């Protein structure tokens, strides 16, 4: 069993509105799985089904090879997009309460909390009320509460919203460390740069349907356009450009480079290899920049959503 | 996994530690006592006011009627006409002028009396004067017919019908008053409890929604557990508050009445007047005996047990509905449209209790309403002191519990769905749809 979580053709309707239409995903153990999609695509519904907040109309969800059972909530840590804690409750008391609801004993929860509070350097917040903390501070508490019971599966819905870059980085490192310690992470976001940084698998949900999924690198390969970003130096720029245009499809390019002579995006066809292009270029001018244009997650996201 | 005790504990501690809860717990009895003291003081103040009433009796028949009392001085005018008298009363700022026109015979006096005053006179003053005149004229007329004062006094009779049931249990009018008082207190207590603490439960559900913690909680516990925990925790906090109110109120009452010497019991309410009438009819000793007898006649054990079950049952039924409302809406202003359907049966129950049960505790209306689950806790509690067969109580309680279970299921359904809906004001139609999710 290599997949921790398997959802098999899950459908869910609210009245006449179909929120999920036969969506299947498989989340490999130890991966960081990006659940992507525009607003209202059905990501949150799927997450809620995994958390057993709502039940699917059709389809099954399996955790670690077993159909979802109420006991499984101990194995899942969930950070919802809509953050919230009891405002007038003290930080420590609240964290203890929430940990106990997840099935931890009080003493165990206490020692784990101490570990996390020390780690994030927030020990002196224990007796503060949530309403006395800033939004970012409260989110830190919420993060701790989510991961405290060492769940096998962590579900983060937009974990970085509300954090400053320093804290966002801190949380990102913690997520990576948790993954290294064996947790599997489902990560739902719109922020593609964090997808790029963190995720190894993604699934894209659009208008209640899954339209794309797989390893991020595989998908990128699938979406590659065989385009190369090229920077050239030559005394006779116009002649060089004309010569290239003659042989290849050329698009304008913008990138930062110390030299600012000729900047081009050159698309080659299947038959041509990158070496062919490079040797052609070296014969005509001096090459100081040569990179394959890899589609960003952002590009893939926009392109796929638009095409559907 | 049973998180119920944990949730109850949190709900209880949060409520009890809440600042406004603490303040209200200790302030409310103070305010209540202060209010009662002020009312008592004011009504005494009013009674103490000295009045002067000027009397102009042109007929001469009513000369001896008006004797000065502690609070009222009668000022008999002679050799004045009406106009002069009115002017005089205006100048002296007297309470009013009682004018009796000149008539020939005592028969016509009753039709020729008028009271002039700056403002509308108080009801007690007028009826006091009327009573005096009526008694005087009646006695006078009887005397004219040859009846002596002694005979009139001797003709006054008090009737007190001794009541006894077929199995030989003695009772009296006082019994009914005791039963009424018990039923009334029980019904009223339940009513207050539901409104105060039902609202508290509703607010605490709404708070969880607005602070958005609900999604975290609901991914750990079942909605039905959360709701039961809330209801029980809040109720325990309510019981704590109520107990403190009773103790504190009692102590304060004693303190205030000894310090200020205000006899709070003297403030008469209609109920107390009823008591007073009963007392007068029976005499103090018979009264004490009847009181004991009356209390003994109550089905005490039945009452206590029934009180516990119906109180808890009724309270749980209504609070689950309050919780459902809290789950269905986004903020407190949106609760209004759902409030009426909850309050209506409750108010209806109190009305039925007060107006029908007193008149006819075992009549059709009382009996039917003591079976309908939404009204039965109040109505049945008011009926029980008058003796209700055990099978009726049992059946009614069974219906109540059944409805409560249904209400919890219903509320948990709405809870599960409604809790995750933000920013939409639900309609009844939508609520119905949620049941099918």
XYZ file of C-alpha atoms in Angstrom:
745
model
C 0.000 0.000 0.000
C 1.785 3.080 -1.194
C -1.120 5.470 -1.068
C -2.173 6.803 2.312
C -5.397 8.277 1.074
C -7.459 7.077 -1.840
C -10.667 8.774 -2.892
C -12.555 6.774 -5.475
C -15.080 8.570 -7.729
C -16.438 10.752 -4.964
C -19.562 12.756 -5.804
C -21.391 15.255 -3.670
C -24.373 17.466 -4.448
C -25.897 20.288 -2.468
C -29.444 20.414 -3.693
C -29.220 20.825 -7.435
C -25.624 21.994 -7.316
C -23.029 19.322 -7.929
C -19.992 20.228 -5.851
C -17.936 17.184 -6.775
C -18.345 14.962 -9.789
C -16.708 11.556 -9.539
C -13.412 12.878 -8.305
C -10.685 10.341 -7.638
C -7.336 11.117 -6.078
C -4.564 9.012 -4.625
C -2.181 10.600 -2.161
C 1.110 8.654 -1.871
C 2.586 8.105 1.578
C 5.140 10.688 2.552
C 4.283 13.059 -0.274
C 3.182 16.643 -0.284
C 0.088 16.624 -2.404
C -1.134 19.897 -3.885
C -4.883 20.140 -4.248
C -5.359 22.990 -6.674
C -8.251 24.687 -8.292
C -9.952 28.029 -8.743
C -12.342 29.384 -6.146
C -15.475 27.319 -5.772
C -14.050 24.340 -7.638
C -14.905 21.883 -4.873
C -11.578 21.582 -3.039
C -13.033 22.430 0.354
C -15.902 20.012 -0.151
C -13.432 17.233 -0.876
C -11.389 18.152 2.191
C -14.501 18.162 4.331
C -15.411 14.734 3.068
C -11.950 13.482 4.002
C -12.465 15.005 7.453
C -15.881 13.351 7.734
C -17.555 16.679 8.206
C -19.855 15.851 5.316
C -20.542 12.511 3.737
C -20.110 11.811 0.020
C -23.245 10.970 -1.944
C -21.334 8.389 -3.917
C -17.858 6.965 -3.956
C -15.545 5.850 -1.200
C -12.597 7.267 0.667
C -9.941 4.994 2.128
C -7.315 5.936 4.643
C -4.402 3.540 4.954
C -6.383 0.862 3.139
C -9.480 1.116 5.325
C -12.742 2.880 4.565
C -13.008 6.095 6.582
C -14.184 5.493 10.123
C -14.898 7.922 12.961
C -11.693 6.739 14.687
C -9.683 8.084 11.765
C -10.090 11.661 12.897
C -7.196 10.989 15.262
C -5.003 10.311 12.248
C -5.860 13.536 10.486
C -4.804 17.074 11.313
C -6.812 19.727 9.567
C -6.067 23.420 9.239
C -9.143 24.969 7.604
C -8.937 28.007 5.411
C -11.344 29.783 7.713
C -9.161 29.930 10.797
C -10.772 30.217 14.149
C -10.182 29.724 17.828
C -12.259 30.570 20.857
C -11.444 34.243 21.233
C -11.906 34.582 24.953
C -10.160 31.356 25.876
C -6.556 31.255 26.987
C -4.014 29.914 24.515
C -2.761 27.028 26.642
C -6.169 25.917 27.836
C -7.547 26.032 24.343
C -4.684 24.063 22.853
C -5.092 21.436 25.561
C -8.818 21.213 24.934
C -8.453 20.809 21.195
C -5.683 18.244 21.646
C -7.855 16.223 24.006
C -10.695 16.303 21.500
C -8.277 14.649 19.094
C -7.812 11.874 21.604
C -4.592 12.864 23.351
C -4.224 12.523 27.076
C -3.839 15.742 28.998
C -0.283 15.109 30.162
C 0.852 14.005 26.722
C -0.746 17.069 25.175
C 0.982 19.267 27.712
C 4.467 17.966 27.028
C 3.959 18.083 23.256
C 2.665 21.621 23.527
C 5.683 22.637 25.527
C 7.930 21.195 22.811
C 6.149 23.130 20.079
C 5.853 26.365 22.025
C 9.579 26.265 22.734
C 10.331 25.423 19.145
C 8.335 28.344 17.784
C 9.449 30.523 20.672
C 5.918 31.367 21.802
C 6.048 29.943 25.325
C 5.038 33.194 26.979
C 1.687 33.188 25.177
C 0.346 30.334 27.295
C -1.815 32.519 29.519
C -2.830 35.056 26.909
C -6.269 35.107 25.426
C -6.564 34.624 21.675
C -8.134 38.039 21.282
C -4.954 39.579 22.681
C -2.871 38.035 19.896
C -2.441 39.321 16.368
C -3.911 37.409 13.470
C -0.568 35.900 12.512
C 0.151 34.916 16.106
C -3.219 33.199 16.387
C -2.447 31.330 13.176
C 0.748 30.020 14.668
C -1.258 28.613 17.559
C -3.650 27.064 15.109
C -0.794 25.459 13.235
C 0.540 23.947 16.436
C -2.903 22.633 17.342
C -3.234 21.053 13.910
C 0.010 19.094 14.033
C 0.140 18.436 17.767
C -1.335 14.938 17.807
C 1.174 13.719 15.185
C -1.390 12.777 12.562
C -0.477 10.545 9.650
C -2.285 12.884 7.311
C -2.030 16.652 7.485
C -4.432 18.795 5.532
C -3.538 22.453 5.123
C -5.949 24.798 3.414
C -4.040 27.953 2.436
C -1.565 27.598 5.317
C 0.450 30.696 4.480
C -2.287 33.265 4.190
C -1.928 35.835 6.915
C 1.739 35.136 7.607
C 4.578 37.546 6.934
C 7.405 36.157 4.761
C 9.529 35.224 7.768
C 6.807 33.273 9.481
C 5.610 31.807 6.204
C 9.104 30.440 5.722
C 9.158 29.139 9.261
C 5.887 27.290 8.701
C 7.089 26.004 5.345
C 10.167 24.520 6.992
C 8.023 22.938 9.673
C 5.804 21.370 7.035
C 8.831 19.956 5.231
C 10.207 18.609 8.470
C 6.908 16.974 9.326
C 6.964 15.348 5.902
C 10.483 14.092 6.523
C 9.320 12.626 9.819
C 6.786 10.540 7.915
C 3.630 12.593 7.652
C 1.698 12.883 4.432
C 0.527 16.350 3.548
C -2.421 17.531 1.478
C -1.920 21.110 0.594
C -4.666 23.245 -0.886
C -3.752 26.642 -2.222
C -3.974 29.225 -4.955
C -0.401 30.363 -4.438
C 1.459 28.604 -7.184
C 4.947 29.559 -6.072
C 4.452 27.593 -2.879
C 3.156 24.677 -4.923
C 6.331 24.841 -6.951
C 8.426 24.835 -3.804
C 6.640 22.189 -1.806
C 4.490 19.805 -3.781
C 5.654 16.655 -5.446
C 2.175 15.586 -6.562
C -0.747 17.733 -7.620
C -4.377 17.359 -8.600
C -6.289 20.126 -10.273
C -10.001 20.408 -9.652
C -12.117 22.667 -11.796
C -15.880 23.041 -11.813
C -16.357 19.948 -9.640
C -14.241 17.740 -11.898
C -10.668 16.635 -11.556
C -8.997 17.720 -14.753
C -5.387 16.933 -14.058
C -3.288 14.975 -11.616
C 0.052 13.276 -11.193
C 3.624 13.990 -10.234
C 4.443 17.630 -10.645
C 7.529 16.871 -12.741
C 5.617 14.509 -15.016
C 2.976 17.109 -15.563
C 5.567 19.713 -16.324
C 7.184 17.434 -18.830
C 3.796 16.912 -20.360
C 3.311 20.629 -20.673
C 6.788 21.473 -21.940
C 6.735 23.539 -25.103
C 10.281 22.846 -26.304
C 10.995 26.522 -25.984
C 14.407 27.872 -25.039
C 15.290 31.201 -23.600
C 18.385 32.445 -25.371
C 20.698 35.401 -24.854
C 23.191 36.163 -27.614
C 25.919 38.673 -28.281
C 26.896 39.668 -31.721
C 28.203 42.649 -33.647
C 25.610 42.133 -36.297
C 22.445 41.603 -34.336
C 19.914 42.074 -37.089
C 21.538 39.576 -39.416
C 21.743 37.001 -36.620
C 18.074 37.441 -35.720
C 17.015 37.166 -39.312
C 19.028 33.989 -39.692
C 17.474 32.429 -36.615
C 13.985 33.474 -37.610
C 14.564 31.809 -40.884
C 15.165 28.449 -39.240
C 13.080 28.490 -36.051
C 9.911 29.899 -34.558
C 10.929 32.927 -32.536
C 9.016 34.730 -29.813
C 10.047 37.851 -27.937
C 11.554 37.185 -24.512
C 12.133 39.157 -21.362
C 14.544 37.985 -18.723
C 17.178 39.584 -16.632
C 20.695 39.285 -17.835
C 23.870 41.289 -17.360
C 24.322 41.539 -21.107
C 21.499 43.092 -22.999
C 21.959 42.304 -26.604
C 19.662 39.778 -28.201
C 16.983 38.098 -26.092
C 14.793 35.508 -27.749
C 12.456 32.629 -27.029
C 13.095 29.988 -29.590
C 10.704 27.132 -30.129
C 12.029 23.978 -31.738
C 10.058 21.115 -33.187
C 10.072 17.521 -32.008
C 12.731 16.423 -34.470
C 15.268 18.969 -33.335
C 17.223 18.374 -30.146
C 18.408 21.092 -27.800
C 21.976 20.312 -28.854
C 21.098 20.989 -32.470
C 19.774 24.390 -31.495
C 22.768 25.145 -29.329
C 25.323 24.205 -31.935
C 23.483 26.305 -34.484
C 23.499 29.262 -32.120
C 27.168 28.955 -31.212
C 28.005 29.017 -34.880
C 26.226 32.325 -35.415
C 26.873 34.306 -32.242
C 28.233 34.160 -28.735
C 25.792 32.415 -26.422
C 25.667 33.733 -22.862
C 22.212 32.439 -21.840
C 20.545 29.167 -22.733
C 17.704 27.746 -20.622
C 14.730 25.567 -21.405
C 11.474 27.293 -20.596
C 9.785 25.011 -18.054
C 6.095 25.705 -17.603
C 5.437 26.990 -14.085
C 2.645 25.550 -12.045
C 1.003 28.877 -12.543
C 1.125 28.524 -16.338
C -0.227 25.015 -16.152
C -2.972 26.069 -13.797
C -4.131 28.952 -15.968
C -3.784 27.041 -19.197
C -5.681 24.005 -17.997
C -8.451 25.961 -16.374
C -8.904 28.113 -19.466
C -8.985 25.114 -21.792
C -11.731 23.525 -19.760
C -14.539 8.300 21.560
C -16.617 10.018 24.145
C -15.704 13.667 24.423
C -18.928 14.629 26.139
C -17.455 15.225 29.630
C -14.665 17.283 28.112
C -17.070 19.466 26.148
C -19.382 19.874 29.132
C -16.451 20.945 31.270
C -15.273 23.508 28.763
C -18.741 24.943 28.191
C -19.360 25.150 31.914
C -16.038 26.785 32.744
C -16.254 29.236 29.859
C -19.710 30.352 30.950
C -18.894 30.523 34.623
C -15.664 32.436 34.128
C -17.214 34.897 31.736
C -17.083 38.374 33.245
C -20.592 39.432 32.343
C -21.921 36.137 33.683
C -20.193 36.728 37.015
C -21.367 40.306 37.191
C -24.943 39.367 36.369
C -24.883 36.533 38.864
C -24.072 38.877 41.704
C -25.779 41.996 40.426
C -29.168 40.574 39.495
C -30.295 39.756 43.050
C -29.140 43.201 44.131
C -31.106 44.858 41.373
C -34.156 42.726 42.081
C -34.081 43.468 45.785
C -33.498 47.141 45.151
C -36.458 47.158 42.787
C -38.732 45.423 45.281
C -37.577 47.727 48.041
C -38.233 50.792 45.907
C -41.690 49.571 44.939
C -42.516 48.747 48.534
C -41.202 52.084 49.700
C -43.103 53.989 47.037
C -46.400 52.289 47.738
C -45.976 53.021 51.409
C -45.111 56.594 50.597
C -48.290 56.915 48.632
C -50.402 55.485 51.423
C -48.859 57.787 53.953
C -49.851 60.880 52.080
C -52.222 63.070 54.078
C -55.295 64.287 52.274
C -57.833 66.876 53.115
C -61.221 66.468 51.538
C -63.689 69.255 51.837
C -67.296 68.234 52.295
C -70.220 70.459 51.417
C -73.388 68.668 52.435
C -76.403 70.768 51.527
C -78.772 67.883 52.201
C -77.618 67.443 55.748
C -78.117 63.682 55.607
C -74.489 62.704 55.517
C -73.188 64.786 58.398
C -71.982 61.963 60.560
C -70.501 59.838 57.833
C -67.063 61.309 57.557
C -64.790 60.823 60.522
C -61.188 61.929 60.253
C -58.757 59.074 59.825
C -54.992 58.940 60.054
C -54.487 59.892 56.441
C -57.614 61.759 55.549
C -59.011 64.854 57.113
C -62.598 65.820 56.293
C -63.352 69.465 56.403
C -67.088 70.108 56.735
C -68.229 73.381 55.255
C -71.404 75.150 56.277
C -73.122 78.195 54.830
C -71.241 78.002 51.560
C -72.662 77.620 48.102
C -71.069 75.351 45.510
C -69.194 78.087 43.686
C -67.649 79.484 46.841
C -66.747 76.014 47.994
C -64.986 75.219 44.726
C -63.067 78.459 44.923
C -62.043 77.749 48.482
C -60.870 74.219 47.678
C -58.822 75.562 44.783
C -57.181 78.120 47.035
C -56.430 75.779 49.887
C -55.146 73.142 47.469
C -57.243 70.425 49.070
C -57.522 67.037 47.479
C -61.110 67.565 46.375
C -64.605 68.655 47.163
C -67.394 66.235 47.961
C -70.646 67.892 47.193
C -74.090 66.626 48.191
C -76.923 68.605 46.645
C -79.955 69.592 48.607
C -82.592 66.877 48.454
C -85.763 66.207 50.344
C -85.512 62.578 51.338
C -82.731 60.176 52.148
C -83.741 58.017 49.153
C -82.536 60.672 46.753
C -79.153 61.279 48.376
C -77.367 58.528 46.504
C -78.096 60.221 43.180
C -77.011 63.706 44.197
C -73.377 63.261 45.216
C -70.509 64.687 43.187
C -66.778 64.857 43.654
C -64.879 67.866 42.298
C -61.111 67.854 42.045
C -58.164 69.293 40.161
C -57.089 65.936 38.793
C -58.830 62.633 38.426
C -59.092 61.312 41.975
C -57.529 58.021 42.932
C -59.681 54.947 42.710
C -59.079 53.984 46.319
C -60.203 57.365 47.600
C -63.426 57.328 45.610
C -64.320 53.738 46.397
C -63.513 54.384 50.050
C -65.959 57.265 50.172
C -68.537 55.283 48.214
C -68.252 52.401 50.631
C -68.709 54.651 53.614
C -71.783 56.312 52.167
C -73.295 53.019 51.019
C -72.967 51.447 54.448
C -74.328 54.558 56.161
C -77.337 54.817 53.871
C -78.106 51.106 54.116
C -78.011 51.207 57.882
C -80.071 54.353 57.947
C -82.731 52.873 55.657
C -82.874 49.663 57.661
C -83.232 51.684 60.824
C -86.087 53.597 59.243
C -87.752 50.247 58.689
C -87.301 49.465 62.345
C -84.187 47.342 62.365
C -81.711 48.039 65.168
C -77.958 48.332 64.716
C -77.534 45.207 66.801
C -79.777 43.273 64.469
C -77.822 44.468 61.453
C -74.553 43.342 62.991
C -76.095 40.022 63.966
C -77.253 39.461 60.377
C -73.716 39.486 59.047
C -72.762 35.886 58.289
C -69.598 34.275 57.016
C -69.884 31.100 55.003
C -66.952 28.757 54.715
C -67.751 25.540 52.940
C -65.781 22.612 54.285
C -64.535 20.486 51.401
C -63.990 16.777 51.560
C -63.254 14.302 48.793
C -65.121 10.976 48.552
C -62.212 9.133 50.128
C -62.360 11.386 53.142
C -59.564 13.864 52.447
C -60.335 17.254 53.890
C -59.354 20.332 51.974
C -60.156 23.998 51.834
C -59.999 26.955 49.519
C -56.474 27.506 50.774
C -55.497 24.160 49.278
C -56.327 25.387 45.828
C -54.259 28.477 46.389
C -51.285 26.389 47.499
C -51.672 24.141 44.469
C -51.928 27.126 42.227
C -48.886 28.720 43.771
C -46.838 25.566 43.342
C -47.906 24.990 39.761
C -47.405 28.650 38.943
C -43.916 28.772 40.402
C -42.894 25.575 38.625
C -44.271 26.705 35.289
C -42.809 30.170 35.579
C -39.417 28.835 36.622
C -39.272 26.570 33.594
C -40.352 29.400 31.337
C -37.634 31.715 32.658
C -35.018 29.001 32.547
C -35.752 28.178 28.917
C -35.659 31.786 27.787
C -32.492 32.806 29.640
C -30.371 29.716 29.122
C -31.815 28.688 25.770
C -30.631 32.022 24.481
C -27.247 31.447 26.031
C -26.891 28.143 24.188
C -27.912 29.761 20.954
C -25.365 32.532 21.388
C -22.619 30.077 22.160
C -23.380 28.177 18.949
C -23.361 31.407 16.981
C -20.091 32.405 18.616
C -18.498 29.194 17.404
C -19.695 29.965 13.932
C -18.523 33.563 13.898
C -15.135 32.715 15.372
C -14.908 29.991 12.716
C -13.570 27.454 15.126
C -16.460 25.199 14.335
C -14.740 23.537 11.412
C -11.873 22.475 13.653
C -14.200 21.207 16.359
C -16.526 19.439 13.994
C -13.605 17.582 12.438
C -12.919 16.142 15.907
C -16.343 15.460 17.414
C -19.802 14.574 16.220
C -22.245 17.501 16.057
C -24.671 15.697 18.305
C -21.981 15.330 20.977
C -21.007 18.952 20.697
C -24.609 20.012 20.974
C -25.384 17.805 23.952
C -22.225 19.043 25.636
C -23.243 22.607 25.057
C -26.768 22.101 26.339
C -25.662 20.247 29.450
C -22.702 22.535 30.197
C -24.763 25.677 29.808
C -27.564 24.211 31.894
C -25.163 23.412 34.713
C -23.894 26.974 34.578
C -27.530 28.062 34.669
C -28.254 25.918 37.696
C -25.200 27.390 39.414
C -26.371 30.898 38.672
C -29.901 30.141 39.787
C -28.721 28.622 43.041
C -26.576 31.655 43.778
C -29.518 33.910 42.984
C -31.799 32.057 45.349
C -29.301 32.066 48.223
C -28.092 35.607 47.663
C -31.619 36.890 47.086
C -32.826 35.320 50.302
C -29.973 36.732 52.355
C -30.305 40.180 50.842
C -34.047 40.152 51.358
C -33.589 39.529 55.064
C -30.836 42.119 55.334
C -32.765 44.800 53.507
C -36.003 44.252 55.378
C -34.260 44.386 58.745
C -32.140 47.420 57.933
C -34.799 49.534 56.331
C -37.679 48.140 58.292
C -39.696 47.804 55.141
C -42.117 44.992 55.475
C -41.791 43.529 52.038
C -44.630 41.130 52.603
C -46.992 44.052 52.977
C -46.666 44.981 49.352
C -49.865 43.508 48.172
C -50.218 41.711 44.926
C -53.473 40.282 43.648
C -52.379 36.821 44.746
C -51.724 38.032 48.242
C -55.104 39.690 48.354
C -56.620 36.336 47.510
C -54.624 34.867 50.390
C -55.773 37.626 52.686
C -59.392 36.984 51.839
C -58.956 33.343 52.596
C -57.241 34.208 55.839
C -59.944 36.560 56.930
C -62.565 33.959 56.220
C -60.937 31.390 58.396
C -59.139 32.996 61.257
C -55.482 32.599 62.051
C -55.534 29.280 63.841
C -57.724 27.465 61.382
C -55.609 29.018 58.714
C -52.330 27.614 60.003
C -53.948 24.233 60.348
C -55.311 24.409 56.818
C -51.963 25.482 55.453
C -50.247 22.449 56.907
C -53.109 20.283 55.856
C -52.973 21.724 52.373
C -49.295 21.041 51.993
C -49.800 17.555 53.326
C -52.556 16.993 50.831
C -50.243 17.726 47.919
C -48.919 14.642 46.174
C -45.420 15.687 47.262
C -43.369 12.740 46.062
C -45.163 12.728 42.748
C -44.640 16.469 42.489
C -40.924 16.371 43.114
C -40.302 13.522 40.695
C -42.584 14.948 38.034
C -41.005 18.354 38.459
C -37.558 16.929 37.828
C -38.539 14.943 34.764
C -40.773 17.510 33.130
C -38.419 20.350 33.901
C -35.408 18.564 32.429
C -37.402 17.169 29.512
C -38.977 20.487 28.628
C -35.750 22.347 29.006
C -33.809 19.910 26.817
C -36.475 19.980 24.130
C -36.427 23.748 23.873
C -32.678 24.135 24.162
C -32.080 21.730 21.299
C -34.313 23.968 19.209
C -32.371 27.025 20.328
C -29.128 25.298 19.363
C -30.600 24.469 15.960
C -31.484 28.117 15.424
C -27.982 29.123 16.389
C -26.620 26.663 13.856
C -28.926 27.890 11.133
C -28.066 31.576 11.294
C -24.971 33.730 11.047
C -25.568 36.354 13.690
C -27.986 37.157 16.403
C -30.112 39.577 14.407
C -31.042 36.796 12.013
C -32.500 34.720 14.830
C -35.651 36.825 15.042
C -37.587 35.013 12.339
C -37.049 31.678 14.073
C -37.680 32.967 17.563
C -41.429 33.390 17.291
C -42.231 29.751 16.484
C -40.272 28.736 19.570
C -41.724 31.280 21.922
C -45.305 30.829 20.783
C -45.945 27.357 22.208
C -44.165 28.418 25.380
C -46.328 31.490 25.838
C -49.404 29.474 24.901
C -48.484 26.949 27.597
C -48.242 29.635 30.233
C -51.575 31.138 29.181
C -53.291 27.779 29.195
C -51.717 27.108 32.576
C -52.818 30.373 34.098
C -56.291 30.671 32.638
C -57.526 27.151 32.038
C -55.815 24.906 34.551
C -56.884 27.096 37.465
C -60.490 27.036 36.358
C -60.705 23.410 35.344
C -57.552 21.351 35.925
C -58.984 18.186 34.378
C -61.013 19.694 31.545
C -60.453 18.881 27.891
C -58.244 21.880 27.142
C -55.969 21.361 30.121
C -55.688 17.646 29.473
C -54.914 18.001 25.771
C -52.274 20.667 26.339
C -50.667 18.595 29.065
C -49.992 15.946 26.407
C -48.673 18.139 23.603
C -44.881 17.977 24.097
C -44.206 21.673 23.538
C -46.707 22.754 26.169
C -46.803 19.704 28.409
C -43.908 20.605 30.727
C -45.570 23.811 31.865
C -49.197 22.686 31.757
C -48.604 19.255 33.296
C -46.563 20.734 36.127
C -49.455 23.071 36.881
C -51.978 20.221 36.720
C -50.147 17.730 38.901
C -50.879 19.396 42.260
C -54.574 18.834 41.528
C -53.933 15.120 41.131
C -53.231 13.584 37.726
C -53.352 9.813 37.148
C -49.886 8.298 36.856
C -50.606 6.820 33.423
C -51.322 10.297 32.073
C -48.088 11.646 33.486
C -46.184 8.680 32.093
C -47.706 8.981 28.643
C -47.089 12.701 28.534
C -43.477 12.230 29.620
C -42.987 9.531 26.998
C -44.286 11.849 24.299
C -41.988 14.584 25.589
C -38.914 12.365 25.512
C -39.825 11.074 22.062
C -40.149 14.605 20.741
C -36.917 15.593 22.420
C -35.068 12.778 20.669
C -36.585 13.836 17.386
C -35.663 17.462 18.073
C -32.068 16.508 18.837
C -31.840 14.525 15.636
C -33.395 17.411 13.754
C -31.142 19.967 15.387
C -28.014 17.887 14.807
C -28.920 17.666 11.135
C -29.307 21.401 10.847
C -26.217 21.797 12.964
C -24.069 19.697 10.668
C -25.080 21.579 7.573
C -25.919 24.992 8.946
C -22.701 25.269 10.838
C -20.702 25.363 7.640
C -22.906 27.814 5.836
C -21.781 31.360 6.139
C -23.214 34.588 4.867
C -26.564 33.219 3.870
C -29.758 33.836 5.713
C -31.581 30.543 5.537
C -35.250 30.229 4.763
C -37.523 27.527 6.127
C -37.466 25.891 2.738
C -33.701 25.640 2.848
C -33.781 24.276 6.378
C -36.057 21.544 5.135
C -33.645 20.805 2.332
C -30.764 20.569 4.795
C -32.516 17.711 6.484
C -31.931 15.645 3.400
C -28.225 16.343 3.057
